[in-house]
Amino acid sequence: MTWKEFQEQTRQITDAAAEKLGNATDLAVLRLQLRTEKMRLRSAYEEFGEIAYLSFTSEDEDGAEALAEYIKAITLMREQIANLEKQLRDKRNEK
């Protein structure tokens, strides 16, 4: 093996390692984003439940508006979670 062949082989190995590390990092970032979004969704559900309870047990007229806003926010969060899950699946399939 010549020095030039050795250098080329070493470059190929380091390029492959860098690509795998980049993919692993991308997967980790997507998993973290997904976990964060799911935590936000769980929190929104809790707040929604509390507002719903308070609006049903009182004469609060603003409760319906607040619930409508939470429904919109929850819908967007669920869409974001679905998008992140798709990105994660696609990234895993790239391997």
Tab-separated table of N, CA and C in Angstrom:
chain	number	residue	atom	x	y	z
A	1	MET	N	0.859	-1.170	0.000
A	1	MET	CA	0.000	0.000	0.000
A	1	MET	C	0.904	1.232	0.000
A	2	THR	N	0.623	2.118	-0.905
A	2	THR	CA	1.415	3.344	-0.983
A	2	THR	C	0.872	4.361	0.012
A	3	TRP	N	1.666	5.387	0.220
A	3	TRP	CA	1.268	6.450	1.140
A	3	TRP	C	-0.007	7.131	0.638
A	4	LYS	N	-0.113	7.337	-0.645
A	4	LYS	CA	-1.288	7.981	-1.241
A	4	LYS	C	-2.540	7.121	-1.028
A	5	GLU	N	-2.424	5.821	-1.206
A	5	GLU	CA	-3.549	4.907	-0.977
A	5	GLU	C	-3.954	4.920	0.495
A	6	PHE	N	-2.967	4.950	1.359
A	6	PHE	CA	-3.231	5.003	2.798
A	6	PHE	C	-3.994	6.281	3.152
A	7	GLN	N	-3.551	7.403	2.601
A	7	GLN	CA	-4.227	8.675	2.862
A	7	GLN	C	-5.673	8.649	2.354
A	8	GLU	N	-5.875	8.110	1.178
A	8	GLU	CA	-7.220	8.035	0.602
A	8	GLU	C	-8.133	7.150	1.453
A	9	GLN	N	-7.609	6.019	1.875
A	9	GLN	CA	-8.397	5.108	2.709
A	9	GLN	C	-8.722	5.761	4.052
A	10	THR	N	-7.761	6.440	4.625
A	10	THR	CA	-7.979	7.135	5.892
A	10	THR	C	-9.028	8.230	5.726
A	11	ARG	N	-8.963	8.970	4.631
A	11	ARG	CA	-9.938	10.030	4.364
A	11	ARG	C	-11.345	9.437	4.231
A	12	GLN	N	-11.479	8.326	3.549
A	12	GLN	CA	-12.785	7.687	3.390
A	12	GLN	C	-13.345	7.246	4.738
A	13	ILE	N	-12.488	6.693	5.567
A	13	ILE	CA	-12.928	6.235	6.895
A	13	ILE	C	-13.373	7.416	7.747
A	14	THR	N	-12.586	8.483	7.759
A	14	THR	CA	-12.960	9.644	8.575
A	14	THR	C	-14.215	10.325	8.033
A	15	ASP	N	-14.379	10.360	6.720
A	15	ASP	CA	-15.602	10.933	6.141
A	15	ASP	C	-16.830	10.116	6.543
A	16	ALA	N	-16.710	8.796	6.498
A	16	ALA	CA	-17.825	7.923	6.886
A	16	ALA	C	-18.152	8.101	8.366
A	17	ALA	N	-17.118	8.204	9.201
A	17	ALA	CA	-17.339	8.392	10.641
A	17	ALA	C	-18.012	9.737	10.907
A	18	ALA	N	-17.573	10.772	10.210
A	18	ALA	CA	-18.171	12.096	10.389
A	18	ALA	C	-19.634	12.095	9.958
A	19	GLU	N	-19.943	11.399	8.878
A	19	GLU	CA	-21.327	11.324	8.409
A	19	GLU	C	-22.208	10.597	9.423
A	20	LYS	N	-21.701	9.492	9.974
A	20	LYS	CA	-22.480	8.748	10.969
A	20	LYS	C	-22.682	9.578	12.230
A	21	LEU	N	-21.658	10.312	12.633
A	21	LEU	CA	-21.781	11.171	13.806
A	21	LEU	C	-22.809	12.270	13.550
A	22	GLY	N	-22.792	12.836	12.349
A	22	GLY	CA	-23.778	13.861	11.996
A	22	GLY	C	-25.191	13.313	12.027
A	23	ASN	N	-25.381	12.106	11.497
A	23	ASN	CA	-26.707	11.478	11.522
A	23	ASN	C	-27.161	11.208	12.951
A	24	ALA	N	-26.239	10.731	13.784
A	24	ALA	CA	-26.582	10.457	15.182
A	24	ALA	C	-26.966	11.748	15.899
A	25	THR	N	-26.250	12.816	15.612
A	25	THR	CA	-26.557	14.108	16.218
A	25	THR	C	-27.923	14.604	15.757
A	26	ASP	N	-28.194	14.475	14.467
A	26	ASP	CA	-29.504	14.889	13.941
A	26	ASP	C	-30.635	14.110	14.606
A	27	LEU	N	-30.447	12.812	14.776
A	27	LEU	CA	-31.469	11.986	15.438
A	27	LEU	C	-31.673	12.427	16.881
A	28	ALA	N	-30.580	12.715	17.574
A	28	ALA	CA	-30.681	13.149	18.969
A	28	ALA	C	-31.437	14.473	19.070
A	29	VAL	N	-31.162	15.388	18.165
A	29	VAL	CA	-31.853	16.683	18.168
A	29	VAL	C	-33.344	16.483	17.910
A	30	LEU	N	-33.684	15.648	16.946
A	30	LEU	CA	-35.100	15.388	16.654
A	30	LEU	C	-35.802	14.738	17.841
A	31	ARG	N	-35.126	13.791	18.490
A	31	ARG	CA	-35.735	13.144	19.670
A	31	ARG	C	-35.981	14.158	20.783
A	32	LEU	N	-35.026	15.045	20.998
A	32	LEU	CA	-35.175	16.065	22.031
A	32	LEU	C	-36.322	17.015	21.692
A	33	GLN	N	-36.404	17.441	20.435
A	33	GLN	CA	-37.507	18.307	20.019
A	33	GLN	C	-38.849	17.609	20.204
A	34	LEU	N	-38.906	16.336	19.862
A	34	LEU	CA	-40.142	15.571	20.001
A	34	LEU	C	-40.538	15.454	21.470
A	35	ARG	N	-39.586	15.136	22.320
A	35	ARG	CA	-39.865	15.012	23.757
A	35	ARG	C	-40.348	16.346	24.323
A	36	THR	N	-39.705	17.436	23.923
A	36	THR	CA	-40.094	18.762	24.400
A	36	THR	C	-41.510	19.106	23.953
A	37	GLU	N	-41.811	18.820	22.706
A	37	GLU	CA	-43.148	19.123	22.179
A	37	GLU	C	-44.219	18.280	22.884
A	38	LYS	N	-43.911	17.035	23.183
A	38	LYS	CA	-44.872	16.186	23.902
A	38	LYS	C	-45.103	16.698	25.318
A	39	MET	N	-44.056	17.213	25.956
A	39	MET	CA	-44.214	17.787	27.297
A	39	MET	C	-45.086	19.042	27.243
A	40	ARG	N	-44.879	19.865	26.216
A	40	ARG	CA	-45.707	21.060	26.048
A	40	ARG	C	-47.165	20.677	25.822
A	41	LEU	N	-47.390	19.628	25.042
A	41	LEU	CA	-48.750	19.167	24.774
A	41	LEU	C	-49.410	18.672	26.061
A	42	ARG	N	-48.680	17.903	26.839
A	42	ARG	CA	-49.214	17.398	28.107
A	42	ARG	C	-49.602	18.560	29.022
A	43	SER	N	-48.756	19.570	29.073
A	43	SER	CA	-49.036	20.743	29.890
A	43	SER	C	-50.274	21.483	29.380
A	44	ALA	N	-50.404	21.592	28.072
A	44	ALA	CA	-51.578	22.259	27.492
A	44	ALA	C	-52.856	21.495	27.822
A	45	TYR	N	-52.789	20.157	27.780
A	45	TYR	CA	-53.959	19.352	28.150
A	45	TYR	C	-54.344	19.597	29.615
A	46	GLU	N	-53.360	19.684	30.486
A	46	GLU	CA	-53.651	19.935	31.902
A	46	GLU	C	-54.316	21.293	32.085
A	47	GLU	N	-53.755	22.316	31.439
A	47	GLU	CA	-54.328	23.655	31.551
A	47	GLU	C	-55.728	23.701	30.941
A	48	PHE	N	-55.907	23.015	29.828
A	48	PHE	CA	-57.219	22.940	29.182
A	48	PHE	C	-58.234	22.325	30.142
A	49	GLY	N	-57.852	21.237	30.781
A	49	GLY	CA	-58.748	20.571	31.724
A	49	GLY	C	-59.124	21.460	32.890
A	50	GLU	N	-58.152	22.193	33.397
A	50	GLU	CA	-58.433	23.090	34.515
A	50	GLU	C	-59.391	24.207	34.090
A	51	ILE	N	-59.138	24.786	32.931
A	51	ILE	CA	-60.019	25.855	32.437
A	51	ILE	C	-61.418	25.307	32.160
A	52	ALA	N	-61.489	24.112	31.585
A	52	ALA	CA	-62.795	23.503	31.311
A	52	ALA	C	-63.557	23.282	32.608
A	53	TYR	N	-62.882	22.759	33.611
A	53	TYR	CA	-63.532	22.521	34.899
A	53	TYR	C	-64.050	23.829	35.483
A	54	LEU	N	-63.195	24.838	35.490
A	54	LEU	CA	-63.596	26.120	36.068
A	54	LEU	C	-64.736	26.762	35.281
A	55	SER	N	-64.713	26.623	33.967
A	55	SER	CA	-65.787	27.243	33.180
A	55	SER	C	-67.109	26.502	33.345
A	56	PHE	N	-67.058	25.200	33.572
A	56	PHE	CA	-68.289	24.434	33.764
A	56	PHE	C	-68.859	24.584	35.168
A	57	THR	N	-68.019	24.940	36.121
A	57	THR	CA	-68.489	25.052	37.502
A	57	THR	C	-68.736	26.489	37.925
A	58	SER	N	-68.596	27.424	36.998
A	58	SER	CA	-68.845	28.826	37.339
A	58	SER	C	-69.590	29.494	36.186
A	59	GLU	N	-69.819	30.743	36.360
A	59	GLU	CA	-70.523	31.533	35.349
A	59	GLU	C	-69.536	32.255	34.433
A	60	ASP	N	-68.337	31.768	34.344
A	60	ASP	CA	-67.274	32.432	33.582
A	60	ASP	C	-67.567	32.385	32.084
A	61	GLU	N	-67.752	33.561	31.497
A	61	GLU	CA	-68.031	33.659	30.064
A	61	GLU	C	-66.754	33.565	29.227
A	62	ASP	N	-65.624	33.916	29.805
A	62	ASP	CA	-64.361	33.903	29.067
A	62	ASP	C	-63.797	32.495	28.923
A	63	GLY	N	-64.352	31.557	29.634
A	63	GLY	CA	-63.853	30.188	29.587
A	63	GLY	C	-63.946	29.574	28.205
A	64	ALA	N	-65.043	29.832	27.509
A	64	ALA	CA	-65.224	29.255	26.174
A	64	ALA	C	-64.175	29.781	25.202
A	65	GLU	N	-63.873	31.072	25.297
A	65	GLU	CA	-62.844	31.648	24.426
A	65	GLU	C	-61.477	31.046	24.730
A	66	ALA	N	-61.180	30.912	26.005
A	66	ALA	CA	-59.890	30.335	26.398
A	66	ALA	C	-59.787	28.888	25.925
A	67	LEU	N	-60.885	28.147	26.049
A	67	LEU	CA	-60.875	26.758	25.589
A	67	LEU	C	-60.669	26.679	24.079
A	68	ALA	N	-61.290	27.581	23.346
A	68	ALA	CA	-61.117	27.597	21.890
A	68	ALA	C	-59.663	27.862	21.520
A	69	GLU	N	-59.020	28.769	22.248
A	69	GLU	CA	-57.602	29.056	21.995
A	69	GLU	C	-56.732	27.837	22.308
A	70	TYR	N	-57.048	27.153	23.383
A	70	TYR	CA	-56.288	25.944	23.729
A	70	TYR	C	-56.498	24.845	22.692
A	71	ILE	N	-57.707	24.739	22.177
A	71	ILE	CA	-57.964	23.732	21.141
A	71	ILE	C	-57.106	24.014	19.914
A	72	LYS	N	-57.016	25.282	19.520
A	72	LYS	CA	-56.161	25.648	18.383
A	72	LYS	C	-54.700	25.305	18.674
A	73	ALA	N	-54.237	25.687	19.864
A	73	ALA	CA	-52.837	25.445	20.230
A	73	ALA	C	-52.538	23.950	20.291
A	74	ILE	N	-53.451	23.186	20.859
A	74	ILE	CA	-53.259	21.733	20.969
A	74	ILE	C	-53.228	21.099	19.584
A	75	THR	N	-54.094	21.560	18.702
A	75	THR	CA	-54.100	21.034	17.331
A	75	THR	C	-52.764	21.291	16.650
A	76	LEU	N	-52.235	22.494	16.807
A	76	LEU	CA	-50.934	22.822	16.217
A	76	LEU	C	-49.814	21.972	16.820
A	77	MET	N	-49.859	21.767	18.128
A	77	MET	CA	-48.841	20.943	18.783
A	77	MET	C	-48.895	19.505	18.282
A	78	ARG	N	-50.102	18.982	18.130
A	78	ARG	CA	-50.242	17.607	17.635
A	78	ARG	C	-49.713	17.483	16.206
A	79	GLU	N	-49.954	18.498	15.394
A	79	GLU	CA	-49.415	18.495	14.030
A	79	GLU	C	-47.889	18.544	14.048
A	80	GLN	N	-47.336	19.366	14.942
A	80	GLN	CA	-45.884	19.470	15.065
A	80	GLN	C	-45.286	18.140	15.516
A	81	ILE	N	-45.942	17.472	16.447
A	81	ILE	CA	-45.468	16.167	16.915
A	81	ILE	C	-45.494	15.157	15.774
A	82	ALA	N	-46.568	15.151	15.014
A	82	ALA	CA	-46.655	14.230	13.869
A	82	ALA	C	-45.544	14.518	12.861
A	83	ASN	N	-45.267	15.788	12.629
A	83	ASN	CA	-44.206	16.178	11.706
A	83	ASN	C	-42.837	15.723	12.226
A	84	LEU	N	-42.578	15.934	13.508
A	84	LEU	CA	-41.304	15.508	14.092
A	84	LEU	C	-41.152	13.989	14.050
A	85	GLU	N	-42.243	13.269	14.323
A	85	GLU	CA	-42.185	11.804	14.255
A	85	GLU	C	-41.888	11.332	12.838
A	86	LYS	N	-42.464	12.010	11.845
A	86	LYS	CA	-42.188	11.666	10.442
A	86	LYS	C	-40.728	11.950	10.101
A	87	GLN	N	-40.231	13.098	10.526
A	87	GLN	CA	-38.825	13.432	10.277
A	87	GLN	C	-37.900	12.398	10.910
A	88	LEU	N	-38.241	11.976	12.114
A	88	LEU	CA	-37.431	10.981	12.820
A	88	LEU	C	-37.442	9.651	12.071
A	89	ARG	N	-38.627	9.217	11.613
A	89	ARG	CA	-38.711	7.977	10.830
A	89	ARG	C	-37.899	8.081	9.545
A	90	ASP	N	-38.045	9.212	8.856
A	90	ASP	CA	-37.311	9.414	7.604
A	90	ASP	C	-35.808	9.402	7.841
A	91	LYS	N	-35.380	10.032	8.913
A	91	LYS	CA	-33.949	10.095	9.228
A	91	LYS	C	-33.414	8.701	9.553
A	92	ARG	N	-34.205	7.925	10.273
A	92	ARG	CA	-33.777	6.556	10.600
A	92	ARG	C	-33.674	5.701	9.341
A	93	ASN	N	-34.572	5.929	8.394
A	93	ASN	CA	-34.577	5.146	7.155
A	93	ASN	C	-33.463	5.540	6.197
A	94	GLU	N	-32.837	6.696	6.413
A	94	GLU	CA	-31.729	7.132	5.566
A	94	GLU	C	-30.522	6.225	5.698
A	95	LYS	N	-30.396	5.605	6.845
A	95	LYS	CA	-29.223	4.769	7.112
A	95	LYS	C	-29.158	3.710	6.114
